[in-house]
Short mmCIF file of C-alpha atoms in Angstrom, two decimals:
data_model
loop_
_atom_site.label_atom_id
_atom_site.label_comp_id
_atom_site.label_asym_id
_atom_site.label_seq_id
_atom_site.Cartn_x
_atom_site.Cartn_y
_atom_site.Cartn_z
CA UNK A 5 123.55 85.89 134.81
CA UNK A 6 121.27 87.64 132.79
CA UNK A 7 120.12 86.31 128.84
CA UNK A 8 122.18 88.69 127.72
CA UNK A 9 125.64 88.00 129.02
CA UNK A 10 124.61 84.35 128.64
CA UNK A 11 123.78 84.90 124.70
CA UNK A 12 126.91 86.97 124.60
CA UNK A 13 129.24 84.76 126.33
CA UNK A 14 127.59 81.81 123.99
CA UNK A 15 128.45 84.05 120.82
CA UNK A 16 132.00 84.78 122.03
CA UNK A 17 132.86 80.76 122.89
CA UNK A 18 131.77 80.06 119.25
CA UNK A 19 134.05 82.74 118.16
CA UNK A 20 137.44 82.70 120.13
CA UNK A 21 137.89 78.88 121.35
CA UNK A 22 140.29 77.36 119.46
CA UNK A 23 139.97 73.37 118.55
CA UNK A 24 136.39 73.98 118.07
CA UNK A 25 134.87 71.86 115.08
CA UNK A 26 132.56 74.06 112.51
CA UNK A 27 129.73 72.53 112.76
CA UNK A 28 130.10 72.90 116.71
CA UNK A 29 130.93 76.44 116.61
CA UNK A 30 127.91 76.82 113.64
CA UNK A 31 125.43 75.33 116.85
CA UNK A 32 126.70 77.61 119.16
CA UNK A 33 126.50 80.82 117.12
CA UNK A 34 122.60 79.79 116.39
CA UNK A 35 122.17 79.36 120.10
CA UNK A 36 123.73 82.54 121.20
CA UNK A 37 121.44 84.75 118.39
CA UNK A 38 118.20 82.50 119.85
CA UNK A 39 119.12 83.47 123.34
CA UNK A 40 119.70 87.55 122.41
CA UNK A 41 117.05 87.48 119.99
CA UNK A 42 114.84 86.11 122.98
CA UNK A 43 116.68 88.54 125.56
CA UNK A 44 115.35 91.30 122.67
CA UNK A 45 112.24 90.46 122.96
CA UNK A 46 111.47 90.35 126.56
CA UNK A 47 113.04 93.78 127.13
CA UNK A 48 110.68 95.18 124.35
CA UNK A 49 107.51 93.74 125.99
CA UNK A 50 108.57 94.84 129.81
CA UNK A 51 106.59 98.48 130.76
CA UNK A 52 108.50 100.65 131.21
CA UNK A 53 109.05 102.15 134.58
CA UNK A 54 107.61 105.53 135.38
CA UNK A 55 109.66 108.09 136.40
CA UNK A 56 107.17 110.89 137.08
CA UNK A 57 104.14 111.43 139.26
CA UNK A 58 101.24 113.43 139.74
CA UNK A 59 100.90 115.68 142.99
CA UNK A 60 97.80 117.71 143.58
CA UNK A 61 97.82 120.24 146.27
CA UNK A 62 96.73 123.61 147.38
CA UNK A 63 97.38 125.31 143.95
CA UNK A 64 96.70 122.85 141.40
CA UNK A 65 98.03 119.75 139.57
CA UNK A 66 101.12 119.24 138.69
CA UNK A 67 103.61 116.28 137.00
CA UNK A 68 106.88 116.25 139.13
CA UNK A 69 109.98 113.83 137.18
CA UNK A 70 113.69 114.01 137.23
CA UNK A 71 113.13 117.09 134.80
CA UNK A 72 111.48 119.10 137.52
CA UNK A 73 107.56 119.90 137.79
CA UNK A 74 105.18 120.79 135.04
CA UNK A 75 101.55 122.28 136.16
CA UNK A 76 98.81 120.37 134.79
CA UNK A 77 96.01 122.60 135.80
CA UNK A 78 95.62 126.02 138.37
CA UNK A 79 92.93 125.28 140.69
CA UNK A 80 92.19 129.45 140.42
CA UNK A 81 91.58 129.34 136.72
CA UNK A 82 88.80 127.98 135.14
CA UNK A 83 89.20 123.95 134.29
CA UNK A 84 86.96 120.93 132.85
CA UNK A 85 88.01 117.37 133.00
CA UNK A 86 86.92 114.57 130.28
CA UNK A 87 87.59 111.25 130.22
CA UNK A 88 88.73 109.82 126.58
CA UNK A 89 88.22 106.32 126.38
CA UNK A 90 87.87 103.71 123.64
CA UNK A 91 85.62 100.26 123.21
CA UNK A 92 87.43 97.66 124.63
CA UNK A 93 90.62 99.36 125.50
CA UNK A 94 92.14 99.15 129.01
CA UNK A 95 93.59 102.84 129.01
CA UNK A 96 92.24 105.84 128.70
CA UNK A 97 93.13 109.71 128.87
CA UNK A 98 92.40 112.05 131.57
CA UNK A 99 91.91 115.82 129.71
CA UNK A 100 92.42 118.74 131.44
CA UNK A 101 90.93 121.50 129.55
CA UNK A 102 91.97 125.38 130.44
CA UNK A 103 90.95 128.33 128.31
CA UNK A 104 94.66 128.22 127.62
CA UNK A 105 95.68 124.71 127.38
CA UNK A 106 94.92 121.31 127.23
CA UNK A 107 97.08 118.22 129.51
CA UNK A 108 96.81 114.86 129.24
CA UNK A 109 96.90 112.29 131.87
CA UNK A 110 97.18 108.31 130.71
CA UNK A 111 94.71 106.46 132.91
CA UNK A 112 94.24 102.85 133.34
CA UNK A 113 90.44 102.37 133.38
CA UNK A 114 90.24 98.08 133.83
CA UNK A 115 90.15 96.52 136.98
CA UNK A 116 87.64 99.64 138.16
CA UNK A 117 85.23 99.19 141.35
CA UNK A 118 81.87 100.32 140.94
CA UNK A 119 81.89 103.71 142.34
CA UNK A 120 84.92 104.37 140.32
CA UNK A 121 83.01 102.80 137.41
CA UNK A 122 80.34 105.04 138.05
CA UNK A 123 82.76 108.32 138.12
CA UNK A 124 83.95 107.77 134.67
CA UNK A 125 80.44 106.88 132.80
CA UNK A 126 79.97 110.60 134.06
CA UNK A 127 83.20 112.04 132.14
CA UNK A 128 84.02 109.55 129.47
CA UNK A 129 83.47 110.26 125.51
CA UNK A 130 84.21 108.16 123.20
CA UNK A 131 87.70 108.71 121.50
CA UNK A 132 89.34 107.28 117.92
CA UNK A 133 91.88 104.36 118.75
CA UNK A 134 94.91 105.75 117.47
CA UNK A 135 94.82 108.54 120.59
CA UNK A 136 93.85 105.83 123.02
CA UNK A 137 96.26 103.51 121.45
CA UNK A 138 98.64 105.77 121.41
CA UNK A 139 99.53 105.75 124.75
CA UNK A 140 99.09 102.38 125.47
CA UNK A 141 102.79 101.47 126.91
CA UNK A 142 103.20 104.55 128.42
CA UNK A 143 103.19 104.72 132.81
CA UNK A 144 99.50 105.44 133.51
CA UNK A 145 97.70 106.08 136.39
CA UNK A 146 95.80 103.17 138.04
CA UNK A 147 91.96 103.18 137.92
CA UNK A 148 91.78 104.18 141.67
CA UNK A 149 94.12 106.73 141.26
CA UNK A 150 93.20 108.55 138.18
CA UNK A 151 89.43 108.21 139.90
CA UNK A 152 90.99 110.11 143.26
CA UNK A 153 92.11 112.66 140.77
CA UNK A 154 89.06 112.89 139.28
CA UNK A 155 87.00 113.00 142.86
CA UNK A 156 89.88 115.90 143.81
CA UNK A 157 89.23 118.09 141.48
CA UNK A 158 85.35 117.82 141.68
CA UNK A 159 85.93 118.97 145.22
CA UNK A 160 87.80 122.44 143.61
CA UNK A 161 85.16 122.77 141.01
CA UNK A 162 82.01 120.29 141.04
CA UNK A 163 80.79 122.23 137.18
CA UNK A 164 84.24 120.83 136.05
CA UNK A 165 83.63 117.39 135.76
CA UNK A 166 82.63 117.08 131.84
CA UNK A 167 83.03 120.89 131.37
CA UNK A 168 85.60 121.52 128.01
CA UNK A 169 87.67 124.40 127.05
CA UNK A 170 89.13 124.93 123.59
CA UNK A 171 89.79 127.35 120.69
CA UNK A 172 89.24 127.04 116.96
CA UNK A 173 91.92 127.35 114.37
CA UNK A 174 92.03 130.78 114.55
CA UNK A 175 92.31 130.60 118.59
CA UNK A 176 88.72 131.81 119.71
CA UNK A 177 87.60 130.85 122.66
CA UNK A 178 85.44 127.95 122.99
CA UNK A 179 83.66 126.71 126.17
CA UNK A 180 81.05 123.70 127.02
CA UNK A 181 79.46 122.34 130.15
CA UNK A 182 75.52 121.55 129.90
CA UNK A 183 74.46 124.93 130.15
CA UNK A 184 76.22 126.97 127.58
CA UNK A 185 78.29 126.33 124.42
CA UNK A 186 80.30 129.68 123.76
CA UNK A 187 82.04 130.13 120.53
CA UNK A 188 83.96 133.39 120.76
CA UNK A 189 81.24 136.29 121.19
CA UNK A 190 78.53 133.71 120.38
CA UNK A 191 76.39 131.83 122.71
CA UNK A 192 74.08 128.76 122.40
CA UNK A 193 71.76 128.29 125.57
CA UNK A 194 71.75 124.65 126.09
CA UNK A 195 68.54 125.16 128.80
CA UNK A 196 66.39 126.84 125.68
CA UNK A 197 65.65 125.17 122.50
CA UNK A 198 67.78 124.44 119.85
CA UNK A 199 68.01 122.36 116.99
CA UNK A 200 71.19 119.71 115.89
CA UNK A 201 72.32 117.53 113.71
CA UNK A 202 75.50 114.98 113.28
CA UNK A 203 76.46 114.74 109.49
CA UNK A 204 79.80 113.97 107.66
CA UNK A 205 81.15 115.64 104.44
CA UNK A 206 84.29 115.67 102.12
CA UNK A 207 86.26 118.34 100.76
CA UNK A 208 88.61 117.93 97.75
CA UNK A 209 91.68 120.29 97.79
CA UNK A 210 93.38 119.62 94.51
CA UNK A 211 94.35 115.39 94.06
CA UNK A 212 93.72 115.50 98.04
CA UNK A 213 90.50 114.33 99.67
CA UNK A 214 89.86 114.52 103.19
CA UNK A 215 86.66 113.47 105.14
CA UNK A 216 85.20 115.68 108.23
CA UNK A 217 82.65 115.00 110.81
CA UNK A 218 80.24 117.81 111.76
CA UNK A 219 77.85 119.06 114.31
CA UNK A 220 75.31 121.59 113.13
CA UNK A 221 73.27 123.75 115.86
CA UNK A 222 71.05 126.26 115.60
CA UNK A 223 69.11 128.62 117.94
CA UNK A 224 66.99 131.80 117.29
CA UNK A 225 68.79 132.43 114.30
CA UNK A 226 71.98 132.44 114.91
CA UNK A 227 73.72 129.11 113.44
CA UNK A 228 76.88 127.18 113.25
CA UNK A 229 78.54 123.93 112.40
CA UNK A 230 81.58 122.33 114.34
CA UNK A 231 83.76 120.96 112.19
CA UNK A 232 86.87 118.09 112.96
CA UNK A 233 88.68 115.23 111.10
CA UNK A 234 87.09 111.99 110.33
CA UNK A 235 88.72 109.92 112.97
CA UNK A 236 90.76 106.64 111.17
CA UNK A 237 88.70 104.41 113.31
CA UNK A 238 86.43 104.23 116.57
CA UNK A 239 85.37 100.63 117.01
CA UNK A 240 88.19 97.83 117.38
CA UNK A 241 87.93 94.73 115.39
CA UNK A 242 89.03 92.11 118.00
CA UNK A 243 85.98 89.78 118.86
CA UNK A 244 86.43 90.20 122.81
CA UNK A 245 85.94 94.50 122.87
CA UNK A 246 82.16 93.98 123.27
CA UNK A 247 82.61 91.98 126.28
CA UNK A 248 85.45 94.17 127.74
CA UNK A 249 83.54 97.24 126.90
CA UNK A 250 80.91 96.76 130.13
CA UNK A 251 79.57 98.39 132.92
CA UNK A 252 78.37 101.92 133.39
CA UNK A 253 81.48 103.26 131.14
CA UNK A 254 81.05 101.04 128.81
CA UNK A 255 77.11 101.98 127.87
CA UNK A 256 78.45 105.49 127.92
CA UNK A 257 80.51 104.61 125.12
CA UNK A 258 78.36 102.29 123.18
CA UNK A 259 75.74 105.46 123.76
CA UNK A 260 78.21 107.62 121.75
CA UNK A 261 78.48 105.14 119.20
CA UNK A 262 74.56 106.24 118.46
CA UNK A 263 75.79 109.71 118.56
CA UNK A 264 78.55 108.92 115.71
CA UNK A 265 76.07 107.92 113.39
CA UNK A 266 75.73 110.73 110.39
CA UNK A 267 74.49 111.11 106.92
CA UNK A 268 76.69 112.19 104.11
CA UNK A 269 75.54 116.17 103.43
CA UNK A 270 77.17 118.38 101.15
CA UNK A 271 80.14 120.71 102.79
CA UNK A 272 78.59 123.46 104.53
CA UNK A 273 78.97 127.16 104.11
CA UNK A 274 82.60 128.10 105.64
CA UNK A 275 81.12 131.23 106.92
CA UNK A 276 79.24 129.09 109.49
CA UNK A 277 82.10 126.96 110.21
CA UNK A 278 83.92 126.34 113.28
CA UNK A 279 87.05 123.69 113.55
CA UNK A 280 87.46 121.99 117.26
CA UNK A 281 90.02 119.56 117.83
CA UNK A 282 88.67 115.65 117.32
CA UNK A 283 88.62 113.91 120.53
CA UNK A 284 85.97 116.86 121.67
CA UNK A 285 83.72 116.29 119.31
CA UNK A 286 81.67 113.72 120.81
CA UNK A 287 81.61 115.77 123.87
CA UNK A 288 79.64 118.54 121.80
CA UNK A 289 77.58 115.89 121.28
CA UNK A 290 76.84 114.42 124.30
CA UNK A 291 75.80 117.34 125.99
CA UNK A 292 73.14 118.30 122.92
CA UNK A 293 71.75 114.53 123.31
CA UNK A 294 71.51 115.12 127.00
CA UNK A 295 70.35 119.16 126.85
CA UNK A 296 66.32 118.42 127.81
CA UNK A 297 64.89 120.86 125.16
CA UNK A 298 67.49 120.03 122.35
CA UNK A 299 65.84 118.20 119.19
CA UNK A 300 67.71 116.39 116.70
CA UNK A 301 66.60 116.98 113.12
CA UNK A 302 67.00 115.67 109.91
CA UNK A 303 68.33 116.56 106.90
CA UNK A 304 65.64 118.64 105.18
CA UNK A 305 64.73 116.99 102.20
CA UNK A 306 66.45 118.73 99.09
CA UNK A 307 62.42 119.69 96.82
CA UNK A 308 63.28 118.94 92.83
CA UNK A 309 62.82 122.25 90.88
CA UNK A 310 59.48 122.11 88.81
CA UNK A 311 59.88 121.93 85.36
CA UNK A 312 59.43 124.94 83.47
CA UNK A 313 57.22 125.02 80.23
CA UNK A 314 58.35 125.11 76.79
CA UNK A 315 57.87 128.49 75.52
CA UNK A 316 55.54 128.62 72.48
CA UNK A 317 55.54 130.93 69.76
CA UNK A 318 52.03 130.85 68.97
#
């Protein structure tokens, strides 16, 4: 008999026998709402059971469920996969980025061998907890699954494995591996150098307020500055995310930590803006840090207009 029909058949013997004194029938009613109430809470807490799964074969990736099959990526079409993880946290996302579209996969990333370990330092960016957290009860892959997926689809493409693909709020192209950022008909030559900088900035819009983080890059001229939303927060507060956050992956992450560090500029010039979504943001950045001729620079310092001379009339 499950708690249920137990708490249920408690409730209804409280109820319907006759004879029964109050204060007997008062006991029993209390014990049949502990027992659902308990029943209530153990269904909450139990995962829930997938019902999908995720087939690669000659053609792609897909998700297959009761619904039918939704491709996740076209192994003829140009693809990058990223691994968005947070400190601490046992899940992660798998991103499959097309010039087109962008699929998630929910990954477990605890429990991890080495090698596996290993494979995701090489993909992961750090990622704001409320994406990561967000999928937190839902089926994920297992660590040596989502890494087979991974290790697949480096066998289609080995320049997909950190590449991104997105588009900017007006729906130009953007593309990134650690050769080449491409903005629309623009171009950046990660090989050649370039100068960045992380910074922050906020923007009233009427009684509103709203806080972005930024990458600027230049190169021969030509200049730009990626532009997201603040993420709410990157770094959990429990005491035991330090310790969790370990191996290879985890010095990936606290790495991009570094990287999230920015000064407070003014808002830059919209002509030389460019809005990606969040999570990708960090990937920009990783590959500057990484580019070998790339220099980070700082804030020029703003020079105080001289005063000017009182005009005399003699």
């Amino acid at each position: 008999m499950t708690l249920v029909a137990l708490g249920a058949l408690v409730l209804a013997a409280a109820l319907a026998v006759p004879g029964l004194p109050l204060p007997v029938r008062l006991t029993l009613g209390i014990i049949a709402i502990g027992v659902l109430g308990f029943a209530a809470t153990r269904r909450a807490k139990t995962p829930r059971a997938t019902t999908s799964a995720i087939v690669a074969d000659a053609a792609g990736l897909s998700r297959t469920s009761v619904e039918g099959t939704k491709p996740i990526v076209d192994w003829s079409t140009p693809f990058g996969v990223t691994l968005l993880a947070s400190y601490g946290r046992p899940h992660g996302l798998l991103a499959f980025t097309t010039p087109t579209q962008t699929r998630y996969i929910p990954a477990r990333i605890d429990g991890r061998s080495e090698a596996d370990d290993e494979l995701f330092s090489r993909i992961a960016v750090l990622a704001d907890l409320d994406l990561v957290d967000g999928i937190a009860h839902d089926a994920a892959l297992t660590a040596n699954d989502a890494a087979a997926v991974v290790r697949h689809a480096e066998e289609r493409d080995r320049a997909s494995l950190g590449r991104v693909y997105l588009s900017d709020g007006r729906g130009a192209p953007i593309a990134l591996d650690r050769a080449t950022l491409s903005i629309a008909s623009r171009s950046f030559d990660l090989t050649s150098h370039l100068e960045w900088r992380p910074l922050m900035f906020h923007e009233s819009t009427g009684q509103a307020a709203a806080l972005y983080q930024a990458t600027w890059i230049r190169q021969n001229g030509a200049e730009v500055v990626l532009v997201a939303p603040m993420p709410a927060s990157i770094v959990p507060r429990e005491p035991n995310a330090h310790r969790e956050a370990s191996g290879r992956l985890g010095r990936a992450l606290t790495r991009d930590l570094r990287l999230l560090q920015s000064p407070a500029e003014p808002p830059p010039a919209r002509d030389v803006r460019v809005a990606i979504d969040r999570p990708f943001m960090m990937a920009v950045r990783r590959v500057l840090d990484e580019a070998p001729l790339a220099s980070r620079v700082a804030l020029p310092a703003q020079r105080e207009a001289a005063p000017q001379g009182r005009d005399s009339i003699i």
